[in-house]
């Protein structure tokens, strides 16, 4: 069984109907569907709240400033778990008999630590002990979530995606404190890498890391154990080219976000992946390995798109991946 399909989505979709989302995803990606997230439903369906609902022995509730740690599971935690259950039910319904890769997303430990407030209102990021507890709880929660998914779709080879949009800001000390006047200190790269490795270690299948921010730390993510790295292709600079070349040569899969994630006129499928072909040539990589090394995705989640555009963008990813396979040069 292949580890990955040629194209997939990033995570979120517009709307709030779990069955409609599962039908769209499985209809668009016959060989690499994913468990859709529907943040339009409200707090608990957003990516932070959804992942907080998975934690073991750690709970959170919504404050005007965001998610804050709680002593016990309250209404917000229960709602997050209920929506996740709905999404799993819908996915199970539309993947009867499915065999192949299936992607599921959760927020990684550092974006979670930057977003979750401790009781005093400061981010967990500022407390090393709280960061460790959060990573441990997340690892346990993911282990349970992945086991549940395996039971529901027994023919699937599960791919775990950790969403880390705040990772660069954490590494650079750019996460603001509650007052907004200061920033939290940069977290040591080895500490960041170690926590990521521990969380990735709960899954015996492939783990990919998604970041739609500039300057994705390709080398750090590879060292932590990422089998694939998902990024917004339009944000790449020359500085990223050498780490990308090294990643490809080491066997890391590139999840190239080339299809815009908000409503726009879509180019022809070949045009969408032209930049990928150009980069490949510039790096002197083997054109024959291009389609095997790249998964085509939107630039980020599609929650901000119209339902019609979201469907068109997912279908466009599949056609663009086919163009890449048919004409790698």
Coordinates of C-alpha atoms in Angstrom, one line a residue:
X1 CA 0.0 0.0 0.0
X2 CA 1.3 3.5 -0.9
X3 CA 2.1 5.8 2.0
X4 CA 0.5 8.8 0.3
X5 CA -1.7 9.7 -2.6
X6 CA -0.8 12.2 -5.3
X7 CA -3.1 15.0 -3.9
X8 CA -5.0 15.8 -0.7
X9 CA -6.5 18.7 1.3
X10 CA -4.9 20.5 4.2
X11 CA -7.7 20.2 6.8
X12 CA -10.5 22.7 7.0
X13 CA -13.5 23.2 4.8
X14 CA -16.3 25.8 4.8
X15 CA -19.8 25.0 6.2
X16 CA -20.9 23.0 9.2
X17 CA -22.4 19.7 7.8
X18 CA -20.1 16.8 8.6
X19 CA -21.7 14.4 6.1
X20 CA -21.5 16.9 3.3
X21 CA -17.8 17.5 4.1
X22 CA -17.0 13.7 4.3
X23 CA -18.8 13.2 1.0
X24 CA -16.8 16.1 -0.7
X25 CA -13.5 14.8 0.6
X26 CA -13.9 11.2 -0.3
X27 CA -15.4 12.1 -3.7
X28 CA -12.5 14.5 -4.4
X29 CA -9.6 12.3 -3.2
X30 CA -10.3 8.7 -4.0
X31 CA -6.8 7.7 -3.0
X32 CA -5.9 10.1 -0.2
X33 CA -9.0 11.4 1.7
X34 CA -8.7 13.3 5.0
X35 CA -10.8 14.0 8.1
X36 CA -12.2 17.4 7.4
X37 CA -12.4 20.2 10.1
X38 CA -15.4 22.6 10.0
X39 CA -14.5 25.6 12.1
X40 CA -17.6 27.6 11.0
X41 CA -19.5 25.6 13.6
X42 CA -17.9 27.7 16.4
X43 CA -15.4 27.3 19.3
X44 CA -14.5 23.6 19.7
X45 CA -14.6 23.1 15.9
X46 CA -11.7 25.4 15.3
X47 CA -8.3 23.6 15.1
X48 CA -7.1 24.7 18.5
X49 CA -10.4 23.8 20.3
X50 CA -10.7 20.5 18.4
X51 CA -7.2 19.4 19.5
X52 CA -7.7 20.6 23.1
X53 CA -10.8 18.3 23.1
X54 CA -8.4 15.3 22.4
X55 CA -6.1 16.0 25.4
X56 CA -5.9 13.5 28.2
X57 CA -6.3 14.8 31.8
X58 CA -6.1 18.4 30.6
X59 CA -9.1 20.5 29.9
X60 CA -9.9 24.0 28.5
X61 CA -12.7 26.5 28.1
X62 CA -13.3 29.5 26.0
X63 CA -12.6 33.0 27.4
X64 CA -12.9 36.3 25.4
X65 CA -9.2 36.2 24.8
X66 CA -9.1 32.5 23.6
X67 CA -8.8 29.0 25.1
X68 CA -7.8 28.8 28.8
X69 CA -6.9 25.8 30.9
X70 CA -9.7 24.4 33.2
X71 CA -9.9 22.1 36.2
X72 CA -12.5 19.8 34.6
X73 CA -14.1 19.1 31.3
X74 CA -16.8 21.8 30.8
X75 CA -19.3 22.6 28.0
X76 CA -16.6 23.7 25.5
X77 CA -14.6 20.5 25.9
X78 CA -17.7 18.4 25.6
X79 CA -18.8 20.3 22.4
X80 CA -15.4 19.8 20.8
X81 CA -15.5 16.1 21.5
X82 CA -19.1 15.8 20.3
X83 CA -18.2 17.5 16.9
X84 CA -15.2 15.3 16.5
X85 CA -17.4 12.3 17.1
X86 CA -19.8 13.6 14.4
X87 CA -16.9 14.0 11.9
X88 CA -15.6 10.5 12.6
X89 CA -19.2 9.0 12.1
X90 CA -19.5 10.8 8.8
X91 CA -16.0 9.7 7.6
X92 CA -16.7 6.1 8.6
X93 CA -19.9 6.2 6.6
X94 CA -18.2 7.4 3.4
X95 CA -15.1 5.2 3.7
X96 CA -16.7 1.8 3.9
X97 CA -14.3 -0.7 2.4
X98 CA -11.6 1.9 1.8
X99 CA -8.0 0.8 1.7
X100 CA -5.2 3.3 1.3
X101 CA -3.7 6.4 3.0
X102 CA -6.1 8.5 5.1
X103 CA -4.9 11.8 6.7
X104 CA -6.0 13.2 10.1
X105 CA -4.9 16.6 11.4
X106 CA -4.2 17.9 14.9
X107 CA -2.4 21.0 16.2
X108 CA 1.2 20.3 17.2
X109 CA 2.6 20.9 20.7
X110 CA 4.2 24.4 20.0
X111 CA 1.3 26.1 18.3
X112 CA -0.9 24.6 21.1
X113 CA 1.4 26.0 23.8
X114 CA 1.4 29.4 22.1
X115 CA -2.5 29.4 21.9
X116 CA -3.5 27.9 25.2
X117 CA -3.7 30.3 28.2
X118 CA -2.8 29.2 31.7
X119 CA -5.1 30.2 34.6
X120 CA -3.4 33.7 34.9
X121 CA -4.0 34.4 31.2
X122 CA -0.4 34.0 29.9
X123 CA 0.3 31.4 27.2
X124 CA 1.5 28.0 28.3
X125 CA 4.5 28.7 26.1
X126 CA 6.0 30.8 28.9
X127 CA 6.1 27.9 31.4
X128 CA 8.5 25.0 30.5
X129 CA 6.7 22.6 32.8
X130 CA 3.3 23.4 31.2
X131 CA 4.8 22.9 27.7
X132 CA 6.0 19.4 28.8
X133 CA 2.6 18.5 30.3
X134 CA 0.8 19.7 27.2
X135 CA 3.0 17.7 24.9
X136 CA 2.6 14.5 27.1
X137 CA -1.2 15.0 27.2
X138 CA -1.4 15.6 23.4
X139 CA 0.7 12.5 22.7
X140 CA -1.7 10.4 24.8
X141 CA -4.8 12.0 23.3
X142 CA -3.5 11.4 19.8
X143 CA -2.7 7.8 20.5
X144 CA -6.4 7.3 21.5
X145 CA -7.7 9.3 18.5
X146 CA -5.6 7.3 16.0
X147 CA -6.7 4.0 17.6
X148 CA -10.3 5.1 17.3
X149 CA -9.8 6.0 13.6
X150 CA -8.1 2.7 12.9
X151 CA -11.1 0.9 14.3
X152 CA -13.6 2.9 12.2
X153 CA -11.6 2.6 8.9
X154 CA -9.7 -0.6 9.4
X155 CA -8.3 -0.7 5.8
X156 CA -6.7 2.8 6.1
X157 CA -3.0 3.5 6.5
X158 CA -3.3 6.6 8.7
X159 CA -1.1 9.6 8.1
X160 CA -0.9 12.0 11.0
X161 CA -0.6 15.7 10.2
X162 CA 0.6 18.1 13.0
X163 CA -0.4 21.7 12.3
X164 CA 2.4 24.1 13.4
X165 CA 1.6 27.6 12.0
X166 CA 3.2 29.3 15.1
X167 CA 6.4 27.2 15.1
X168 CA 8.6 29.9 13.5
X169 CA 7.3 32.5 15.9
X170 CA 8.0 30.2 18.8
X171 CA 11.6 29.6 17.6
X172 CA 12.1 33.4 17.1
X173 CA 10.6 34.6 20.3
X174 CA 7.7 36.4 18.4
X175 CA 4.7 35.2 20.5
X176 CA 3.3 38.1 22.4
X177 CA 2.6 38.0 26.1
X178 CA -1.0 38.7 27.4
X179 CA -0.2 42.5 27.8
X180 CA 1.0 42.7 24.2
X181 CA 4.0 44.8 25.3
X182 CA 6.5 41.9 25.4
X183 CA 7.1 38.6 23.7
X184 CA 7.8 35.2 25.1
X185 CA 11.5 34.2 25.0
X186 CA 12.5 32.0 22.0
X187 CA 12.3 28.3 22.8
X188 CA 15.6 26.4 22.3
X189 CA 15.6 24.5 19.0
X190 CA 16.6 21.3 20.7
X191 CA 13.7 21.5 23.1
X192 CA 11.3 22.2 20.2
X193 CA 12.7 19.3 18.2
X194 CA 12.5 16.9 21.2
X195 CA 8.9 17.7 22.0
X196 CA 7.9 17.2 18.3
X197 CA 9.8 13.9 18.2
X198 CA 8.0 12.7 21.3
X199 CA 4.5 13.6 19.9
X200 CA 5.4 12.1 16.5
X201 CA 6.5 8.9 18.2
X202 CA 3.0 7.9 19.2
X203 CA 2.2 7.0 15.6
X204 CA 3.8 4.0 13.9
X205 CA 2.8 5.4 10.5
X206 CA 4.0 8.5 8.6
X207 CA 3.7 11.9 10.3
X208 CA 3.8 15.1 8.4
X209 CA 4.1 18.7 9.7
X210 CA 2.1 21.5 8.1
X211 CA 3.1 25.2 8.4
X212 CA 1.6 27.9 6.2
X213 CA 4.1 30.5 7.6
X214 CA 7.2 31.7 5.8
X215 CA 10.7 30.1 6.6
X216 CA 9.5 26.6 7.4
X217 CA 12.4 24.9 9.3
X218 CA 12.7 21.9 7.0
X219 CA 15.9 20.5 8.6
X220 CA 14.6 20.7 12.1
X221 CA 11.3 19.0 11.1
X222 CA 13.2 16.2 9.3
X223 CA 15.5 15.6 12.3
X224 CA 12.3 15.4 14.5
X225 CA 11.1 12.6 12.3
X226 CA 8.7 14.2 9.9
X227 CA 8.1 11.9 6.8
X228 CA 6.6 14.8 5.0
X229 CA 6.4 18.6 5.2
X230 CA 3.4 20.6 4.1
X231 CA 3.8 24.3 3.2
X232 CA 2.5 27.2 1.1
X233 CA 4.6 27.0 -2.0
X234 CA 4.1 30.7 -2.8
X235 CA 6.0 31.7 0.4
X236 CA 9.3 29.9 -0.6
X237 CA 12.4 32.0 -1.1
X238 CA 15.9 31.1 -2.4
X239 CA 16.9 30.5 1.2
X240 CA 14.6 27.5 1.3
X241 CA 15.9 25.8 -1.8
X242 CA 18.9 24.0 -0.3
X243 CA 17.0 22.6 2.7
X244 CA 14.2 21.4 0.2
X245 CA 16.8 19.7 -2.0
X246 CA 18.3 18.0 1.0
X247 CA 14.8 16.9 2.2
X248 CA 13.9 15.4 -1.1
X249 CA 17.2 13.5 -1.4
X250 CA 16.6 12.2 2.2
X251 CA 13.2 10.8 1.1
X252 CA 11.0 13.5 2.7
X253 CA 7.7 14.0 0.9
X254 CA 6.8 17.5 0.0
X255 CA 3.2 18.5 0.4
X256 CA 3.3 21.5 -1.9
X257 CA 0.5 24.0 -1.4
X258 CA 0.0 25.4 -4.9
X259 CA -3.8 25.9 -5.2
X260 CA -5.0 29.2 -3.6
X261 CA -7.1 28.6 -0.5
X262 CA -9.6 31.5 -0.9
X263 CA -11.9 32.2 -3.9
X264 CA -10.0 33.2 -7.0
X265 CA -9.8 32.2 -10.7
X266 CA -7.9 29.0 -11.0
X267 CA -5.2 28.6 -13.6
X268 CA -4.9 25.5 -15.8
X269 CA -3.7 22.5 -13.7
X270 CA -0.3 22.5 -15.5
X271 CA 0.1 26.2 -14.6
X272 CA -0.5 25.5 -10.9
X273 CA 2.5 23.1 -10.7
X274 CA 4.8 25.0 -13.1
X275 CA 6.7 26.5 -10.1
X276 CA 7.3 23.0 -8.7
X277 CA 8.8 21.8 -12.0
X278 CA 11.0 25.0 -12.2
X279 CA 12.3 24.4 -8.7
X280 CA 13.0 20.8 -9.5
X281 CA 15.1 21.8 -12.5
X282 CA 16.9 24.5 -10.6
X283 CA 17.9 22.0 -7.8
X284 CA 19.1 19.5 -10.4
X285 CA 16.7 16.8 -9.1
X286 CA 15.6 13.7 -11.1
X287 CA 12.4 14.6 -13.0
X288 CA 11.4 11.0 -12.9
X289 CA 11.1 11.2 -9.1
X290 CA 9.0 14.4 -9.1
X291 CA 5.5 12.9 -8.9
X292 CA 6.7 10.4 -6.3
X293 CA 8.2 13.1 -4.1
X294 CA 5.4 15.7 -4.2
X295 CA 1.7 15.7 -2.9
X296 CA -0.3 18.6 -4.3
X297 CA -2.5 20.5 -1.9
X298 CA -4.2 23.9 -1.4
X299 CA -1.9 26.5 0.1
X300 CA -3.8 26.2 3.5
X301 CA -7.1 25.2 4.9
X302 CA -10.2 26.1 2.9
X303 CA -12.4 27.3 5.8
X304 CA -12.4 30.9 4.3
X305 CA -13.5 29.8 0.9
X306 CA -17.0 29.5 -0.6
X307 CA -18.3 25.9 -0.7
X308 CA -18.3 25.9 -4.5
X309 CA -14.7 27.2 -4.6
X310 CA -13.6 24.7 -2.0
X311 CA -14.9 21.8 -4.1
X312 CA -13.3 23.3 -7.2
X313 CA -9.9 23.7 -5.5
X314 CA -9.9 20.1 -4.2
X315 CA -10.7 18.8 -7.7
X316 CA -8.0 21.1 -9.1
X317 CA -5.4 19.6 -6.8
X318 CA -6.1 16.2 -8.3
X319 CA -5.8 17.5 -11.9
X320 CA -2.6 19.4 -11.1
X321 CA -1.1 16.2 -9.5
X322 CA -2.0 14.3 -12.7
X323 CA -0.3 17.0 -14.8
X324 CA 2.9 16.7 -12.7
X325 CA 2.9 12.9 -13.1
X326 CA 2.2 13.1 -16.9
X327 CA 4.7 15.9 -17.6
X328 CA 7.4 16.0 -14.9
X329 CA 9.8 18.1 -17.1

